[in-house]
Amino acid sequence: MGHDKSMNNFFTFSYTFLILNIILIFRPSYCIDAGSCDFSKGSWIYDDSENPAYDASMCSFIDKQFDCLGNGRPDKLYLNYKWKPTGCELPKFSAQDFVTRFRGKKIMFVGDSLSLNQWQSLTCILHASLPNANFTLKKIGNLSTFYIPDYNISLMLSRNAFLVDLVIDKKRGRVLKLDSIRNGNSWKGYDMLIFNTWHWWLHKGNQISWDYIQQGGKYYKDMDRLIAFGWGLKTWSKWVDSNINPSKTLVFFQGISPTHYNGSEWNNAASKGATCNGESQPVSGEVYPGGAPPAVAVVKGVLSNMSRVAVGLLDVTSLSELRKDGHPSVYGIGGLKGNDCSHWCLAGVPDTWNYLLYAILVTNPKSNI
């Protein structure tokens, strides 16, 4: 009974914390815009002259789960859609300019498999655009490094699903510690960091990664995932504010990447239980009928409260929501037995995420390092 009461008190306090964050007037640090134009708002335009940035078959290090054409996807229309912001043009991505800007620099993506999606997209774009540049690729534990020696540039991926600590406790087993980041030392010393988390917070059943969640001195078998996410992200924001020198390191948070498991969100009434499987075109227009995932408000609330480091939000949610056609579905790692409406085909939507990242770098003076 005492445990239930403390749980209820915790939820009440947490919901209050969450609401206070959401209703704040957001103070974006450096946004995806150029003047009055928001690069993250717009629509997808079909252009048969718009070729993908690379051929996945020529990018040998793409994970099989993202190689949709290699896994037998028969349609190719999804490769010919171009993101068109409302009222302006997205700066054209220049691989040569990118590696010149970051000559001698180290860039790290930190997060789950959606970070892997974006990291592999960027490495493939650079590999295809700079065919005469040598590269090395190595993986040690959860750290992968793509290195271009001609420019002494390193693009690294650190797999970390929650950002906060997931530890093994002899008594309780796997414990997700919402108020602890001990592995953050491995994130120091980089010129640009791109963080991401959310995907794994939603897992259920035997896919749950923890046996207990710890907040402060209390342990819980489970709790509202949005609240847990908010607490964990707040811990991450405090770590960034305390450990990152904004004059030496650019910091971004990859916005919430949406899923497409519920056809009613995009008004698909053709069949009960419709998902991304079989979808071959984006949602038309600029607005996704299903609205934004609730985690978006949590991210914006936490970022707006950061006091020392201006973290840029790479707001990929709206443009990705419109791409119900961009997932591997049955052409992912699980084949016909699976239906992946969470990750993204490569080439595909994550390429545009990197184009938006580049747009920030070339249009915003605060992004110089």
mmCIF file of C-alpha atoms in Angstrom, residues 75-239:
data_model
loop_
_atom_site.group_PDB
_atom_site.id
_atom_site.type_symbol
_atom_site.label_atom_id
_atom_site.label_comp_id
_atom_site.label_asym_id
_atom_site.label_seq_id
_atom_site.Cartn_x
_atom_site.Cartn_y
_atom_site.Cartn_z
ATOM 1 C CA ASP A 75 8.383 0.004 -56.128
ATOM 2 C CA LYS A 76 10.835 2.896 -56.456
ATOM 3 C CA LEU A 77 8.593 5.956 -56.398
ATOM 4 C CA TYR A 78 9.598 6.684 -52.800
ATOM 5 C CA LEU A 79 13.114 7.507 -54.038
ATOM 6 C CA ASN A 80 11.927 10.414 -56.184
ATOM 7 C CA TYR A 81 10.258 12.665 -53.647
ATOM 8 C CA LYS A 82 11.934 15.944 -52.755
ATOM 9 C CA TRP A 83 11.297 17.933 -49.604
ATOM 10 C CA LYS A 84 10.021 21.437 -50.428
ATOM 11 C CA PRO A 85 9.842 23.868 -47.493
ATOM 12 C CA THR A 86 6.997 26.361 -47.611
ATOM 13 C CA GLY A 87 8.166 29.685 -49.040
ATOM 14 C CA CYS A 88 11.847 28.936 -49.558
ATOM 15 C CA GLU A 89 14.348 26.440 -50.926
ATOM 16 C CA LEU A 90 16.375 23.977 -48.935
ATOM 17 C CA PRO A 91 20.079 24.694 -49.493
ATOM 18 C CA LYS A 92 21.577 22.074 -51.766
ATOM 19 C CA PHE A 93 23.728 19.619 -49.851
ATOM 20 C CA SER A 94 27.381 19.832 -50.862
ATOM 21 C CA ALA A 95 29.503 16.938 -49.675
ATOM 22 C CA GLN A 96 32.657 18.844 -50.599
ATOM 23 C CA ASP A 97 31.605 21.810 -48.512
ATOM 24 C CA PHE A 98 30.619 19.550 -45.615
ATOM 25 C CA VAL A 99 33.975 17.797 -45.365
ATOM 26 C CA THR A 100 35.799 21.103 -45.859
ATOM 27 C CA ARG A 101 33.846 22.693 -43.017
ATOM 28 C CA PHE A 102 34.607 19.750 -40.769
ATOM 29 C CA ARG A 103 38.177 19.092 -41.852
ATOM 30 C CA GLY A 104 40.055 17.812 -38.824
ATOM 31 C CA LYS A 105 36.818 17.539 -36.805
ATOM 32 C CA LYS A 106 35.016 14.748 -34.982
ATOM 33 C CA ILE A 107 31.239 14.306 -35.203
ATOM 34 C CA MET A 108 29.328 11.846 -33.033
ATOM 35 C CA PHE A 109 25.775 10.545 -33.276
ATOM 36 C CA VAL A 110 24.546 9.209 -29.924
ATOM 37 C CA GLY A 111 21.332 7.232 -29.708
ATOM 38 C CA ASP A 112 19.376 4.197 -30.848
ATOM 39 C CA SER A 113 18.784 2.614 -34.258
ATOM 40 C CA LEU A 114 17.246 5.851 -35.584
ATOM 41 C CA SER A 115 20.657 7.432 -34.983
ATOM 42 C CA LEU A 116 22.119 4.496 -36.905
ATOM 43 C CA ASN A 117 19.643 5.275 -39.704
ATOM 44 C CA GLN A 118 20.823 8.891 -39.925
ATOM 45 C CA TRP A 119 24.528 8.114 -39.451
ATOM 46 C CA GLN A 120 24.505 5.519 -42.229
ATOM 47 C CA SER A 121 22.636 7.950 -44.465
ATOM 48 C CA LEU A 122 25.280 10.656 -43.982
ATOM 49 C CA THR A 123 28.221 8.301 -44.439
ATOM 50 C CA CYS A 124 26.688 6.912 -47.635
ATOM 51 C CA ILE A 125 26.018 10.414 -48.995
ATOM 52 C CA LEU A 126 29.647 11.385 -48.422
ATOM 53 C CA HIS A 127 30.991 8.087 -49.762
ATOM 54 C CA ALA A 128 28.955 8.392 -52.985
ATOM 55 C CA SER A 129 29.623 12.103 -53.479
ATOM 56 C CA LEU A 130 33.380 11.841 -52.919
ATOM 57 C CA PRO A 131 34.257 8.695 -54.884
ATOM 58 C CA ASN A 132 37.986 9.451 -54.909
ATOM 59 C CA ALA A 133 38.190 9.897 -51.140
ATOM 60 C CA ASN A 134 39.382 6.889 -49.194
ATOM 61 C CA PHE A 135 37.615 5.863 -46.013
ATOM 62 C CA THR A 136 37.942 3.394 -43.173
ATOM 63 C CA LEU A 137 35.151 1.908 -41.114
ATOM 64 C CA LYS A 138 35.653 0.134 -37.824
ATOM 65 C CA LYS A 139 33.454 -0.935 -34.948
ATOM 66 C CA ILE A 140 34.555 -1.553 -31.386
ATOM 67 C CA GLY A 141 31.730 -2.519 -29.042
ATOM 68 C CA ASN A 142 28.937 0.033 -29.400
ATOM 69 C CA LEU A 143 31.159 2.590 -31.151
ATOM 70 C CA SER A 144 31.409 2.746 -34.955
ATOM 71 C CA THR A 145 33.797 5.131 -36.727
ATOM 72 C CA PHE A 146 33.682 6.239 -40.364
ATOM 73 C CA TYR A 147 36.951 8.057 -41.109
ATOM 74 C CA ILE A 148 37.960 10.014 -44.225
ATOM 75 C CA PRO A 149 41.753 10.439 -43.970
ATOM 76 C CA ASP A 150 41.979 12.947 -46.848
ATOM 77 C CA TYR A 151 40.065 15.403 -44.663
ATOM 78 C CA ASN A 152 40.891 13.951 -41.246
ATOM 79 C CA ILE A 153 37.180 13.881 -40.466
ATOM 80 C CA SER A 154 35.544 11.266 -38.244
ATOM 81 C CA LEU A 155 31.827 10.491 -38.181
ATOM 82 C CA MET A 156 31.088 8.280 -35.210
ATOM 83 C CA LEU A 157 28.066 6.441 -33.867
ATOM 84 C CA SER A 158 27.668 5.556 -30.199
ATOM 85 C CA ARG A 159 24.722 3.208 -29.676
ATOM 86 C CA ASN A 160 22.868 4.257 -26.543
ATOM 87 C CA ALA A 161 19.125 3.695 -26.530
ATOM 88 C CA PHE A 162 18.160 5.770 -23.470
ATOM 89 C CA LEU A 163 21.069 8.235 -22.972
ATOM 90 C CA VAL A 164 20.600 7.720 -19.205
ATOM 91 C CA ASP A 165 22.155 4.648 -17.575
ATOM 92 C CA LEU A 166 20.879 1.104 -17.886
ATOM 93 C CA VAL A 167 22.804 -0.951 -15.336
ATOM 94 C CA ILE A 168 22.850 -4.466 -13.907
ATOM 95 C CA ASP A 169 21.955 -4.634 -10.212
ATOM 96 C CA LYS A 170 22.677 -7.888 -8.369
ATOM 97 C CA LYS A 171 19.407 -7.666 -6.477
ATOM 98 C CA ARG A 172 17.009 -6.180 -9.031
ATOM 99 C CA GLY A 173 18.514 -7.114 -12.404
ATOM 100 C CA ARG A 174 18.381 -4.508 -15.181
ATOM 101 C CA VAL A 175 17.725 -1.034 -13.782
ATOM 102 C CA LEU A 176 17.000 2.029 -15.918
ATOM 103 C CA LYS A 177 18.309 4.956 -13.859
ATOM 104 C CA LEU A 178 16.439 8.099 -14.896
ATOM 105 C CA ASP A 179 18.675 10.392 -12.876
ATOM 106 C CA SER A 180 22.100 9.036 -13.815
ATOM 107 C CA ILE A 181 24.504 9.435 -16.741
ATOM 108 C CA ARG A 182 27.835 7.796 -15.994
ATOM 109 C CA ASN A 183 28.748 6.977 -19.589
ATOM 110 C CA GLY A 184 28.790 10.639 -20.625
ATOM 111 C CA ASN A 185 32.594 10.874 -20.507
ATOM 112 C CA SER A 186 32.665 9.093 -23.855
ATOM 113 C CA TRP A 187 30.713 12.008 -25.378
ATOM 114 C CA LYS A 188 33.274 14.640 -24.466
ATOM 115 C CA GLY A 189 35.858 16.121 -26.820
ATOM 116 C CA TYR A 190 33.766 16.189 -30.009
ATOM 117 C CA ASP A 191 33.119 19.091 -32.347
ATOM 118 C CA MET A 192 29.488 18.180 -32.969
ATOM 119 C CA LEU A 193 27.092 15.885 -31.118
ATOM 120 C CA ILE A 194 23.699 14.724 -32.430
ATOM 121 C CA PHE A 195 21.644 12.981 -29.730
ATOM 122 C CA ASN A 196 18.505 10.896 -30.061
ATOM 123 C CA THR A 197 16.267 8.792 -27.842
ATOM 124 C CA TRP A 198 12.595 7.756 -27.688
ATOM 125 C CA HIS A 199 12.153 4.566 -29.721
ATOM 126 C CA TRP A 200 13.096 2.140 -26.916
ATOM 127 C CA TRP A 201 11.021 3.902 -24.272
ATOM 128 C CA LEU A 202 7.892 2.506 -25.965
ATOM 129 C CA HIS A 203 8.776 -1.188 -25.950
ATOM 130 C CA LYS A 204 6.389 -3.612 -24.278
ATOM 131 C CA GLY A 205 6.354 -7.219 -23.096
ATOM 132 C CA ASN A 206 9.550 -9.174 -23.589
ATOM 133 C CA GLN A 207 11.058 -6.272 -25.562
ATOM 134 C CA ILE A 208 11.306 -4.110 -22.435
ATOM 135 C CA SER A 209 14.971 -3.504 -21.621
ATOM 136 C CA TRP A 210 14.622 -3.073 -17.854
ATOM 137 C CA ASP A 211 13.368 -4.976 -14.828
ATOM 138 C CA TYR A 212 13.036 -1.795 -12.755
ATOM 139 C CA ILE A 213 13.034 1.945 -13.302
ATOM 140 C CA GLN A 214 14.849 4.017 -10.695
ATOM 141 C CA GLN A 215 14.152 7.670 -9.961
ATOM 142 C CA GLY A 216 15.941 9.066 -6.962
ATOM 143 C CA GLY A 217 15.876 6.451 -4.231
ATOM 144 C CA LYS A 218 12.700 4.721 -5.450
ATOM 145 C CA TYR A 219 12.305 1.737 -7.747
ATOM 146 C CA TYR A 220 9.290 0.999 -9.967
ATOM 147 C CA LYS A 221 8.459 -2.016 -12.094
ATOM 148 C CA ASP A 222 7.064 0.359 -14.706
ATOM 149 C CA MET A 223 5.568 3.815 -15.082
ATOM 150 C CA ASP A 224 4.002 6.070 -17.677
ATOM 151 C CA ARG A 225 6.611 6.009 -20.444
ATOM 152 C CA LEU A 226 6.153 9.664 -21.371
ATOM 153 C CA ILE A 227 6.888 10.669 -17.779
ATOM 154 C CA ALA A 228 9.938 8.405 -17.632
ATOM 155 C CA PHE A 229 11.147 9.853 -20.931
ATOM 156 C CA GLY A 230 10.722 13.400 -19.593
ATOM 157 C CA TRP A 231 12.723 12.664 -16.460
ATOM 158 C CA GLY A 232 15.470 10.924 -18.437
ATOM 159 C CA LEU A 233 15.701 13.734 -20.967
ATOM 160 C CA LYS A 234 15.902 16.292 -18.164
ATOM 161 C CA THR A 235 18.880 14.383 -16.738
ATOM 162 C CA TRP A 236 20.519 14.431 -20.173
ATOM 163 C CA SER A 237 19.931 18.188 -20.522
ATOM 164 C CA LYS A 238 21.582 18.825 -17.143
ATOM 165 C CA TRP A 239 24.557 16.712 -18.209
#
